[in-house]
Amino acid sequence: MLFIRIFIYKYSIYDNNQTFGDRIQNLKYSNTEMKDPNIFSKYLYGIASIGIPYLYERVCKSQYLNIEYLKRFEYYYKTLEFINFIIFLYQGKYKSLIDRIFHWRKVYATRFMIRQLSFDYMNTELIWNGLAETILFIAPLINFKKLLTFLNRVWDWMTSRMRKDLRMWIENISQHETLKKDMNSTSLNTIHDTTITGTTSTLQSSSSLTMINNNSSEYYSNQECPFCNANPILIPYVSHDGACKHRFCYYCIENALLNDSSDHCVNCPSCSKEITKSKRFYR
């Protein structure tokens, strides 16, 4: 990996003062005097941008060295890079901390030239280059181990909550089905009891009506109205208190009660019992 980086650096910045992406954008590195960097500064720039990061990676992977001081150095370095990034956003010069240390900035390689690429493509490249630089800057500041732990906790909480809700939903459905079955069985029992009770009541009522009809046939056996001798009596009426056991026409008994001027009392023509009020007779 180190040789690949050195190879790319040799045929890009060291030989042409520009990376392959800078060549597409017609940019190159220049010092404060607007001149190409000298050979010595290129060596130092290569050591700072390639050699030191490579050595740091190798040292961090070693298990026999105390890297506490290196981690502290990395923290300070990342802080300075962040400050430099803020300044770069304000001034537009020295996009990296190494560029600021060596006073290297990017200028146009050729002031006047015919563009070989469209302006839209160059804008797209600039945007993606800036996005890549931002990701490369932010990624080392993120503790992915803690982030994964947090995401796992969130996922466990969500899954446990979903399981709990699903369990409650299933229990509610089962309780609803059980309650529905109980209600159906209770309704069937109630209907059965009601049917039996109704049948018993009907039988009792039928027997009572039979007894009443038998008694009625015994007491109210006359077929003719005692007043008008109508046979049969179409709308039979009888005495309200049951003292008289004869049937009358509705018109006859009501007319007799209304025409009586004394105390609205009339005597039955057959048995001479007093009748003060009448009621409908049902067979």
PDB file of C-alpha atoms in Angstrom:
ATOM      1  CA  MET A   1       0.000   0.000   0.000  1.00  0.00           C
ATOM      2  CA  LEU A   2       2.882   2.352   0.778  1.00  0.00           C
ATOM      3  CA  PHE A   3       4.466   1.776  -2.626  1.00  0.00           C
ATOM      4  CA  ILE A   4       1.195   2.522  -4.396  1.00  0.00           C
ATOM      5  CA  ARG A   5       0.886   5.828  -2.550  1.00  0.00           C
ATOM      6  CA  ILE A   6       4.493   6.735  -3.354  1.00  0.00           C
ATOM      7  CA  PHE A   7       3.974   5.784  -7.000  1.00  0.00           C
ATOM      8  CA  ILE A   8       0.868   7.961  -7.308  1.00  0.00           C
ATOM      9  CA  TYR A   9       2.588  10.850  -5.510  1.00  0.00           C
ATOM     10  CA  LYS A  10       5.657  10.576  -7.769  1.00  0.00           C
ATOM     11  CA  TYR A  11       3.722  10.827 -11.034  1.00  0.00           C
ATOM     12  CA  SER A  12       1.245  13.420  -9.845  1.00  0.00           C
ATOM     13  CA  ILE A  13       2.351  16.052  -7.334  1.00  0.00           C
ATOM     14  CA  TYR A  14       6.101  15.455  -7.506  1.00  0.00           C
ATOM     15  CA  ASP A  15       6.358  15.570 -11.315  1.00  0.00           C
ATOM     16  CA  ASN A  16       3.450  17.816 -12.309  1.00  0.00           C
ATOM     17  CA  ASN A  17       2.580  19.761  -9.129  1.00  0.00           C
ATOM     18  CA  GLN A  18      -1.000  18.531  -9.424  1.00  0.00           C
ATOM     19  CA  THR A  19      -3.094  15.447  -8.762  1.00  0.00           C
ATOM     20  CA  PHE A  20      -5.023  13.683 -11.495  1.00  0.00           C
ATOM     21  CA  GLY A  21      -8.230  15.342 -10.339  1.00  0.00           C
ATOM     22  CA  ASP A  22      -6.523  18.742 -10.305  1.00  0.00           C
ATOM     23  CA  ARG A  23      -5.420  18.192 -13.910  1.00  0.00           C
ATOM     24  CA  ILE A  24      -9.037  17.753 -14.968  1.00  0.00           C
ATOM     25  CA  GLN A  25      -9.949  21.000 -13.197  1.00  0.00           C
ATOM     26  CA  ASN A  26      -6.904  22.900 -14.566  1.00  0.00           C
ATOM     27  CA  LEU A  27      -5.434  23.347 -11.077  1.00  0.00           C
ATOM     28  CA  LYS A  28      -1.971  22.899  -9.607  1.00  0.00           C
ATOM     29  CA  TYR A  29      -0.061  23.516  -6.390  1.00  0.00           C
ATOM     30  CA  SER A  30       1.815  26.776  -5.951  1.00  0.00           C
ATOM     31  CA  ASN A  31       3.637  28.486  -3.085  1.00  0.00           C
ATOM     32  CA  THR A  32       3.088  31.962  -1.701  1.00  0.00           C
ATOM     33  CA  GLU A  33       5.233  33.469  -4.464  1.00  0.00           C
ATOM     34  CA  MET A  34       2.956  31.906  -7.108  1.00  0.00           C
ATOM     35  CA  LYS A  35       5.794  29.623  -8.190  1.00  0.00           C
ATOM     36  CA  ASP A  36       6.082  25.860  -8.372  1.00  0.00           C
ATOM     37  CA  PRO A  37       7.269  24.219  -5.121  1.00  0.00           C
ATOM     38  CA  ASN A  38      10.944  23.245  -5.036  1.00  0.00           C
ATOM     39  CA  ILE A  39      12.253  19.683  -4.777  1.00  0.00           C
ATOM     40  CA  PHE A  40      13.027  19.891  -1.055  1.00  0.00           C
ATOM     41  CA  SER A  41       9.521  21.031  -0.152  1.00  0.00           C
ATOM     42  CA  LYS A  42       8.094  18.238  -2.328  1.00  0.00           C
ATOM     43  CA  TYR A  43      10.135  15.674  -0.380  1.00  0.00           C
ATOM     44  CA  LEU A  44       8.958  17.083   2.912  1.00  0.00           C
ATOM     45  CA  TYR A  45       5.363  17.232   1.670  1.00  0.00           C
ATOM     46  CA  GLY A  46       5.537  13.571   0.636  1.00  0.00           C
ATOM     47  CA  ILE A  47       6.946  12.562   4.023  1.00  0.00           C
ATOM     48  CA  ALA A  48       4.257  14.555   5.858  1.00  0.00           C
ATOM     49  CA  SER A  49       1.344  13.339   3.717  1.00  0.00           C
ATOM     50  CA  ILE A  50       2.425   9.708   3.149  1.00  0.00           C
ATOM     51  CA  GLY A  51       5.293   8.653   5.426  1.00  0.00           C
ATOM     52  CA  ILE A  52       4.042   9.924   8.780  1.00  0.00           C
ATOM     53  CA  PRO A  53       0.465   8.535   8.360  1.00  0.00           C
ATOM     54  CA  TYR A  54       1.929   5.170   7.321  1.00  0.00           C
ATOM     55  CA  LEU A  55       4.228   5.035  10.367  1.00  0.00           C
ATOM     56  CA  TYR A  56       1.365   6.051  12.629  1.00  0.00           C
ATOM     57  CA  GLU A  57      -0.788   3.212  11.306  1.00  0.00           C
ATOM     58  CA  ARG A  58       2.006   0.712  11.866  1.00  0.00           C
ATOM     59  CA  VAL A  59       2.689   1.946  15.394  1.00  0.00           C
ATOM     60  CA  CYS A  60      -0.996   1.866  16.345  1.00  0.00           C
ATOM     61  CA  LYS A  61      -1.217  -1.778  15.228  1.00  0.00           C
ATOM     62  CA  SER A  62       1.725  -2.730  17.431  1.00  0.00           C
ATOM     63  CA  GLN A  63       0.821  -4.472  20.692  1.00  0.00           C
ATOM     64  CA  TYR A  64       4.102  -3.783  22.492  1.00  0.00           C
ATOM     65  CA  LEU A  65       4.102   0.014  22.462  1.00  0.00           C
ATOM     66  CA  ASN A  66       2.256   2.454  24.652  1.00  0.00           C
ATOM     67  CA  ILE A  67       0.175   4.482  22.218  1.00  0.00           C
ATOM     68  CA  GLU A  68      -1.517   6.701  24.791  1.00  0.00           C
ATOM     69  CA  TYR A  69       0.626   9.678  23.781  1.00  0.00           C
ATOM     70  CA  LEU A  70      -0.005   8.967  20.110  1.00  0.00           C
ATOM     71  CA  LYS A  71      -3.748   9.016  20.686  1.00  0.00           C
ATOM     72  CA  ARG A  72      -3.402  12.350  22.464  1.00  0.00           C
ATOM     73  CA  PHE A  73      -1.333  13.649  19.558  1.00  0.00           C
ATOM     74  CA  GLU A  74      -4.010  12.442  17.128  1.00  0.00           C
ATOM     75  CA  TYR A  75      -6.655  14.274  19.148  1.00  0.00           C
ATOM     76  CA  TYR A  76      -4.730  17.542  18.958  1.00  0.00           C
ATOM     77  CA  TYR A  77      -4.044  17.008  15.269  1.00  0.00           C
ATOM     78  CA  LYS A  78      -7.726  16.429  14.477  1.00  0.00           C
ATOM     79  CA  THR A  79      -8.604  19.544  16.448  1.00  0.00           C
ATOM     80  CA  LEU A  80      -6.151  21.620  14.429  1.00  0.00           C
ATOM     81  CA  GLU A  81      -7.524  20.112  11.216  1.00  0.00           C
ATOM     82  CA  PHE A  82     -11.028  21.129  12.234  1.00  0.00           C
ATOM     83  CA  ILE A  83      -9.884  24.690  12.950  1.00  0.00           C
ATOM     84  CA  ASN A  84      -8.103  24.785   9.591  1.00  0.00           C
ATOM     85  CA  PHE A  85     -11.262  23.546   7.871  1.00  0.00           C
ATOM     86  CA  ILE A  86     -13.278  26.383   9.410  1.00  0.00           C
ATOM     87  CA  ILE A  87     -10.675  28.901   8.240  1.00  0.00           C
ATOM     88  CA  PHE A  88     -10.675  27.318   4.775  1.00  0.00           C
ATOM     89  CA  LEU A  89     -14.431  27.754   4.510  1.00  0.00           C
ATOM     90  CA  TYR A  90     -13.969  31.441   5.323  1.00  0.00           C
ATOM     91  CA  GLN A  91     -10.855  32.242   3.251  1.00  0.00           C
ATOM     92  CA  GLY A  92     -10.858  29.550   0.547  1.00  0.00           C
ATOM     93  CA  LYS A  93      -7.121  28.798   0.904  1.00  0.00           C
ATOM     94  CA  TYR A  94      -5.145  25.858   2.325  1.00  0.00           C
ATOM     95  CA  LYS A  95      -7.786  23.151   2.429  1.00  0.00           C
ATOM     96  CA  SER A  96      -5.651  20.844   4.616  1.00  0.00           C
ATOM     97  CA  LEU A  97      -3.401  21.453   7.601  1.00  0.00           C
ATOM     98  CA  ILE A  98      -0.346  20.189   5.669  1.00  0.00           C
ATOM     99  CA  ASP A  99      -1.074  22.656   2.859  1.00  0.00           C
ATOM    100  CA  ARG A 100      -1.179  25.469   5.411  1.00  0.00           C
ATOM    101  CA  ILE A 101       2.097  24.356   6.998  1.00  0.00           C
ATOM    102  CA  PHE A 102       3.894  24.272   3.621  1.00  0.00           C
ATOM    103  CA  HIS A 103       1.954  27.294   2.288  1.00  0.00           C
ATOM    104  CA  TRP A 104       0.804  25.361  -0.732  1.00  0.00           C
ATOM    105  CA  ARG A 105      -2.335  26.523  -2.428  1.00  0.00           C
ATOM    106  CA  LYS A 106      -4.085  25.629  -5.656  1.00  0.00           C
ATOM    107  CA  VAL A 107      -4.079  28.009  -8.589  1.00  0.00           C
ATOM    108  CA  TYR A 108      -4.947  27.736 -12.266  1.00  0.00           C
ATOM    109  CA  ALA A 109      -2.347  25.724 -14.170  1.00  0.00           C
ATOM    110  CA  THR A 110      -3.091  27.604 -17.402  1.00  0.00           C
ATOM    111  CA  ARG A 111      -4.763  30.963 -17.166  1.00  0.00           C
ATOM    112  CA  PHE A 112      -6.381  30.814 -20.590  1.00  0.00           C
ATOM    113  CA  MET A 113      -7.250  27.451 -22.066  1.00  0.00           C
ATOM    114  CA  ILE A 114     -10.022  25.697 -23.932  1.00  0.00           C
ATOM    115  CA  ARG A 115     -11.957  23.479 -21.576  1.00  0.00           C
ATOM    116  CA  GLN A 116     -11.959  19.836 -22.562  1.00  0.00           C
ATOM    117  CA  LEU A 117     -14.795  19.001 -20.143  1.00  0.00           C
ATOM    118  CA  SER A 118     -18.214  20.527 -19.693  1.00  0.00           C
ATOM    119  CA  PHE A 119     -18.846  22.964 -16.898  1.00  0.00           C
ATOM    120  CA  ASP A 120     -21.575  20.728 -15.418  1.00  0.00           C
ATOM    121  CA  TYR A 121     -19.174  17.810 -15.170  1.00  0.00           C
ATOM    122  CA  MET A 122     -16.601  19.968 -13.409  1.00  0.00           C
ATOM    123  CA  ASN A 123     -19.201  21.183 -10.935  1.00  0.00           C
ATOM    124  CA  THR A 124     -20.216  17.584 -10.251  1.00  0.00           C
ATOM    125  CA  GLU A 125     -16.604  16.610  -9.660  1.00  0.00           C
ATOM    126  CA  LEU A 126     -16.108  19.545  -7.321  1.00  0.00           C
ATOM    127  CA  ILE A 127     -19.203  18.636  -5.328  1.00  0.00           C
ATOM    128  CA  TRP A 128     -18.237  14.980  -5.012  1.00  0.00           C
ATOM    129  CA  ASN A 129     -14.660  15.899  -4.173  1.00  0.00           C
ATOM    130  CA  GLY A 130     -15.883  18.196  -1.419  1.00  0.00           C
ATOM    131  CA  LEU A 131     -18.239  15.523  -0.132  1.00  0.00           C
ATOM    132  CA  ALA A 132     -15.440  12.959  -0.091  1.00  0.00           C
ATOM    133  CA  GLU A 133     -13.161  15.372   1.767  1.00  0.00           C
ATOM    134  CA  THR A 134     -15.905  16.053   4.310  1.00  0.00           C
ATOM    135  CA  ILE A 135     -16.511  12.338   4.876  1.00  0.00           C
ATOM    136  CA  LEU A 136     -12.792  11.674   5.224  1.00  0.00           C
ATOM    137  CA  PHE A 137     -12.605  14.495   7.753  1.00  0.00           C
ATOM    138  CA  ILE A 138     -15.650  13.484   9.809  1.00  0.00           C
ATOM    139  CA  ALA A 139     -15.199   9.692   9.712  1.00  0.00           C
ATOM    140  CA  PRO A 140     -12.131   9.586  12.043  1.00  0.00           C
ATOM    141  CA  LEU A 141     -14.018  11.657  14.611  1.00  0.00           C
ATOM    142  CA  ILE A 142     -16.825   9.102  14.866  1.00  0.00           C
ATOM    143  CA  ASN A 143     -16.579   6.296  17.385  1.00  0.00           C
ATOM    144  CA  PHE A 144     -18.146   3.537  15.314  1.00  0.00           C
ATOM    145  CA  LYS A 145     -18.025   1.056  18.181  1.00  0.00           C
ATOM    146  CA  LYS A 146     -20.199   3.252  20.386  1.00  0.00           C
ATOM    147  CA  LEU A 147     -22.408   4.078  17.413  1.00  0.00           C
ATOM    148  CA  LEU A 148     -22.980   0.384  16.673  1.00  0.00           C
ATOM    149  CA  THR A 149     -23.657  -0.262  20.358  1.00  0.00           C
ATOM    150  CA  PHE A 150     -26.216   2.543  20.400  1.00  0.00           C
ATOM    151  CA  LEU A 151     -27.873   1.278  17.211  1.00  0.00           C
ATOM    152  CA  ASN A 152     -28.005  -2.245  18.641  1.00  0.00           C
ATOM    153  CA  ARG A 153     -29.674  -0.927  21.789  1.00  0.00           C
ATOM    154  CA  VAL A 154     -32.200   0.998  19.728  1.00  0.00           C
ATOM    155  CA  TRP A 155     -32.874  -2.085  17.609  1.00  0.00           C
ATOM    156  CA  ASP A 156     -33.279  -4.290  20.697  1.00  0.00           C
ATOM    157  CA  TRP A 157     -35.663  -1.768  22.242  1.00  0.00           C
ATOM    158  CA  MET A 158     -37.717  -1.556  19.051  1.00  0.00           C
ATOM    159  CA  THR A 159     -37.893  -5.337  18.641  1.00  0.00           C
ATOM    160  CA  SER A 160     -38.824  -5.858  22.302  1.00  0.00           C
ATOM    161  CA  ARG A 161     -41.514  -3.186  22.019  1.00  0.00           C
ATOM    162  CA  MET A 162     -42.846  -4.788  18.839  1.00  0.00           C
ATOM    163  CA  ARG A 163     -42.881  -8.217  20.510  1.00  0.00           C
ATOM    164  CA  LYS A 164     -44.698  -6.768  23.527  1.00  0.00           C
ATOM    165  CA  ASP A 165     -47.290  -5.034  21.355  1.00  0.00           C
ATOM    166  CA  LEU A 166     -47.754  -8.182  19.272  1.00  0.00           C
ATOM    167  CA  ARG A 167     -48.166 -10.285  22.418  1.00  0.00           C
ATOM    168  CA  MET A 168     -50.732  -7.844  23.832  1.00  0.00           C
ATOM    169  CA  TRP A 169     -52.565  -7.818  20.505  1.00  0.00           C
ATOM    170  CA  ILE A 170     -52.713 -11.630  20.434  1.00  0.00           C
ATOM    171  CA  GLU A 171     -53.896 -11.725  24.063  1.00  0.00           C
ATOM    172  CA  ASN A 172     -56.605  -9.161  23.314  1.00  0.00           C
ATOM    173  CA  ILE A 173     -57.769 -11.206  20.339  1.00  0.00           C
ATOM    174  CA  SER A 174     -57.846 -14.409  22.404  1.00  0.00           C
ATOM    175  CA  GLN A 175     -59.720 -12.658  25.228  1.00  0.00           C
ATOM    176  CA  HIS A 176     -62.162 -11.224  22.715  1.00  0.00           C
ATOM    177  CA  GLU A 177     -62.762 -14.659  21.193  1.00  0.00           C
ATOM    178  CA  THR A 178     -63.210 -16.217  24.654  1.00  0.00           C
ATOM    179  CA  LEU A 179     -65.616 -13.473  25.687  1.00  0.00           C
ATOM    180  CA  LYS A 180     -67.502 -13.897  22.430  1.00  0.00           C
ATOM    181  CA  LYS A 181     -67.828 -17.643  22.988  1.00  0.00           C
ATOM    182  CA  ASP A 182     -68.978 -17.072  26.583  1.00  0.00           C
ATOM    183  CA  MET A 183     -71.530 -14.525  25.424  1.00  0.00           C
ATOM    184  CA  ASN A 184     -72.789 -16.900  22.743  1.00  0.00           C
ATOM    185  CA  SER A 185     -73.107 -19.783  25.207  1.00  0.00           C
ATOM    186  CA  THR A 186     -74.787 -17.491  27.750  1.00  0.00           C
ATOM    187  CA  SER A 187     -77.166 -16.224  25.087  1.00  0.00           C
ATOM    188  CA  LEU A 188     -78.023 -19.771  24.045  1.00  0.00           C
ATOM    189  CA  ASN A 189     -78.651 -20.772  27.661  1.00  0.00           C
ATOM    190  CA  THR A 190     -80.739 -17.663  28.210  1.00  0.00           C
ATOM    191  CA  ILE A 191     -82.727 -18.333  25.062  1.00  0.00           C
ATOM    192  CA  HIS A 192     -83.197 -21.953  26.125  1.00  0.00           C
ATOM    193  CA  ASP A 193     -84.322 -20.946  29.621  1.00  0.00           C
ATOM    194  CA  THR A 194     -86.543 -18.234  28.197  1.00  0.00           C
ATOM    195  CA  THR A 195     -88.035 -20.710  25.758  1.00  0.00           C
ATOM    196  CA  ILE A 196     -88.724 -23.196  28.530  1.00  0.00           C
ATOM    197  CA  THR A 197     -90.155 -20.479  30.779  1.00  0.00           C
ATOM    198  CA  GLY A 198     -92.230 -19.093  27.932  1.00  0.00           C
ATOM    199  CA  THR A 199     -93.493 -22.537  27.072  1.00  0.00           C
ATOM    200  CA  THR A 200     -94.387 -23.174  30.700  1.00  0.00           C
ATOM    201  CA  SER A 201     -96.095 -19.799  30.961  1.00  0.00           C
ATOM    202  CA  THR A 202     -97.939 -20.457  27.728  1.00  0.00           C
ATOM    203  CA  LEU A 203     -99.101 -23.806  28.990  1.00  0.00           C
ATOM    204  CA  GLN A 204    -100.167 -22.253  32.280  1.00  0.00           C
ATOM    205  CA  SER A 205    -101.933 -19.427  30.461  1.00  0.00           C
ATOM    206  CA  SER A 206    -103.586 -21.904  28.159  1.00  0.00           C
ATOM    207  CA  SER A 207    -104.774 -23.950  31.099  1.00  0.00           C
ATOM    208  CA  SER A 208    -105.968 -20.793  32.846  1.00  0.00           C
ATOM    209  CA  LEU A 209    -107.765 -19.638  29.726  1.00  0.00           C
ATOM    210  CA  THR A 210    -109.257 -23.075  29.342  1.00  0.00           C
ATOM    211  CA  MET A 211    -110.488 -22.922  32.903  1.00  0.00           C
ATOM    212  CA  ILE A 212    -111.821 -19.422  32.362  1.00  0.00           C
ATOM    213  CA  ASN A 213    -113.472 -20.438  29.137  1.00  0.00           C
ATOM    214  CA  ASN A 214    -114.961 -23.451  30.852  1.00  0.00           C
ATOM    215  CA  ASN A 215    -116.167 -21.266  33.677  1.00  0.00           C
ATOM    216  CA  SER A 216    -117.315 -18.693  31.176  1.00  0.00           C
ATOM    217  CA  SER A 217    -119.193 -21.308  29.262  1.00  0.00           C
ATOM    218  CA  GLU A 218    -120.818 -22.314  32.520  1.00  0.00           C
ATOM    219  CA  TYR A 219    -121.708 -18.794  33.709  1.00  0.00           C
ATOM    220  CA  TYR A 220    -122.174 -16.927  30.403  1.00  0.00           C
ATOM    221  CA  SER A 221    -124.053 -19.600  28.521  1.00  0.00           C
ATOM    222  CA  ASN A 222    -126.876 -17.489  27.121  1.00  0.00           C
ATOM    223  CA  GLN A 223    -126.882 -17.129  23.334  1.00  0.00           C
ATOM    224  CA  GLU A 224    -129.438 -14.326  23.154  1.00  0.00           C
ATOM    225  CA  CYS A 225    -129.191 -10.781  24.433  1.00  0.00           C
ATOM    226  CA  PRO A 226    -131.644 -10.278  27.329  1.00  0.00           C
ATOM    227  CA  PHE A 227    -132.477  -6.791  26.015  1.00  0.00           C
ATOM    228  CA  CYS A 228    -132.965  -7.294  22.269  1.00  0.00           C
ATOM    229  CA  ASN A 229    -132.986 -11.120  21.959  1.00  0.00           C
ATOM    230  CA  ALA A 230    -130.280 -10.930  19.268  1.00  0.00           C
ATOM    231  CA  ASN A 231    -128.799 -14.337  18.434  1.00  0.00           C
ATOM    232  CA  PRO A 232    -125.858 -14.604  18.159  1.00  0.00           C
ATOM    233  CA  ILE A 233    -124.412 -11.713  20.140  1.00  0.00           C
ATOM    234  CA  LEU A 234    -121.754 -10.204  17.855  1.00  0.00           C
ATOM    235  CA  ILE A 235    -119.917  -8.021  20.406  1.00  0.00           C
ATOM    236  CA  PRO A 236    -120.692  -9.516  23.815  1.00  0.00           C
ATOM    237  CA  TYR A 237    -120.370  -7.461  26.995  1.00  0.00           C
ATOM    238  CA  VAL A 238    -120.880  -8.592  30.598  1.00  0.00           C
ATOM    239  CA  SER A 239    -121.110  -7.043  34.038  1.00  0.00           C
ATOM    240  CA  HIS A 240    -117.852  -5.596  35.274  1.00  0.00           C
ATOM    241  CA  ASP A 241    -118.113  -6.939  38.820  1.00  0.00           C
ATOM    242  CA  GLY A 242    -119.298 -10.376  37.713  1.00  0.00           C
ATOM    243  CA  ALA A 243    -122.526 -10.277  39.737  1.00  0.00           C
ATOM    244  CA  CYS A 244    -124.647 -10.936  36.654  1.00  0.00           C
ATOM    245  CA  LYS A 245    -123.757 -14.023  34.624  1.00  0.00           C
ATOM    246  CA  HIS A 246    -125.398 -13.018  31.364  1.00  0.00           C
ATOM    247  CA  ARG A 247    -124.047 -11.592  28.130  1.00  0.00           C
ATOM    248  CA  PHE A 248    -125.388  -8.488  26.432  1.00  0.00           C
ATOM    249  CA  CYS A 249    -124.972  -6.601  23.210  1.00  0.00           C
ATOM    250  CA  TYR A 250    -122.623  -3.678  23.514  1.00  0.00           C
ATOM    251  CA  TYR A 251    -125.223  -1.218  22.246  1.00  0.00           C
ATOM    252  CA  CYS A 252    -127.921  -2.570  24.536  1.00  0.00           C
ATOM    253  CA  ILE A 253    -125.983  -2.507  27.815  1.00  0.00           C
ATOM    254  CA  GLU A 254    -124.302   0.843  27.177  1.00  0.00           C
ATOM    255  CA  ASN A 255    -127.565   2.433  26.048  1.00  0.00           C
ATOM    256  CA  ALA A 256    -129.310   1.136  29.155  1.00  0.00           C
ATOM    257  CA  LEU A 257    -126.569   2.502  31.426  1.00  0.00           C
ATOM    258  CA  LEU A 258    -126.607   5.897  29.716  1.00  0.00           C
ATOM    259  CA  ASN A 259    -130.399   6.210  29.701  1.00  0.00           C
ATOM    260  CA  ASP A 260    -130.712   5.432  33.391  1.00  0.00           C
ATOM    261  CA  SER A 261    -131.254   8.784  35.083  1.00  0.00           C
ATOM    262  CA  SER A 262    -130.877   7.716  38.691  1.00  0.00           C
ATOM    263  CA  ASP A 263    -127.437   6.349  39.520  1.00  0.00           C
ATOM    264  CA  HIS A 264    -126.377   4.810  36.204  1.00  0.00           C
ATOM    265  CA  CYS A 265    -127.437   1.419  37.380  1.00  0.00           C
ATOM    266  CA  VAL A 266    -129.558  -1.016  35.405  1.00  0.00           C
ATOM    267  CA  ASN A 267    -131.069  -4.384  36.318  1.00  0.00           C
ATOM    268  CA  CYS A 268    -130.518  -7.462  34.198  1.00  0.00           C
ATOM    269  CA  PRO A 269    -133.802  -8.477  32.502  1.00  0.00           C
ATOM    270  CA  SER A 270    -133.035 -12.166  33.151  1.00  0.00           C
ATOM    271  CA  CYS A 271    -131.716 -12.298  36.746  1.00  0.00           C
ATOM    272  CA  SER A 272    -132.545  -8.764  37.983  1.00  0.00           C
ATOM    273  CA  LYS A 273    -128.937  -8.253  39.211  1.00  0.00           C
ATOM    274  CA  GLU A 274    -127.691  -4.672  39.280  1.00  0.00           C
ATOM    275  CA  ILE A 275    -125.162  -3.681  36.620  1.00  0.00           C
ATOM    276  CA  THR A 276    -123.209  -0.441  37.087  1.00  0.00           C
ATOM    277  CA  LYS A 277    -120.425  -0.963  34.560  1.00  0.00           C
ATOM    278  CA  SER A 278    -119.749  -3.316  31.670  1.00  0.00           C
ATOM    279  CA  LYS A 279    -116.692  -4.886  30.090  1.00  0.00           C
ATOM    280  CA  ARG A 280    -115.879  -6.809  26.961  1.00  0.00           C
ATOM    281  CA  PHE A 281    -116.367 -10.552  27.118  1.00  0.00           C
ATOM    282  CA  TYR A 282    -113.728 -12.758  25.498  1.00  0.00           C
ATOM    283  CA  ARG A 283    -114.464 -16.339  24.688  1.00  0.00           C
TER     284      ARG A 283
END
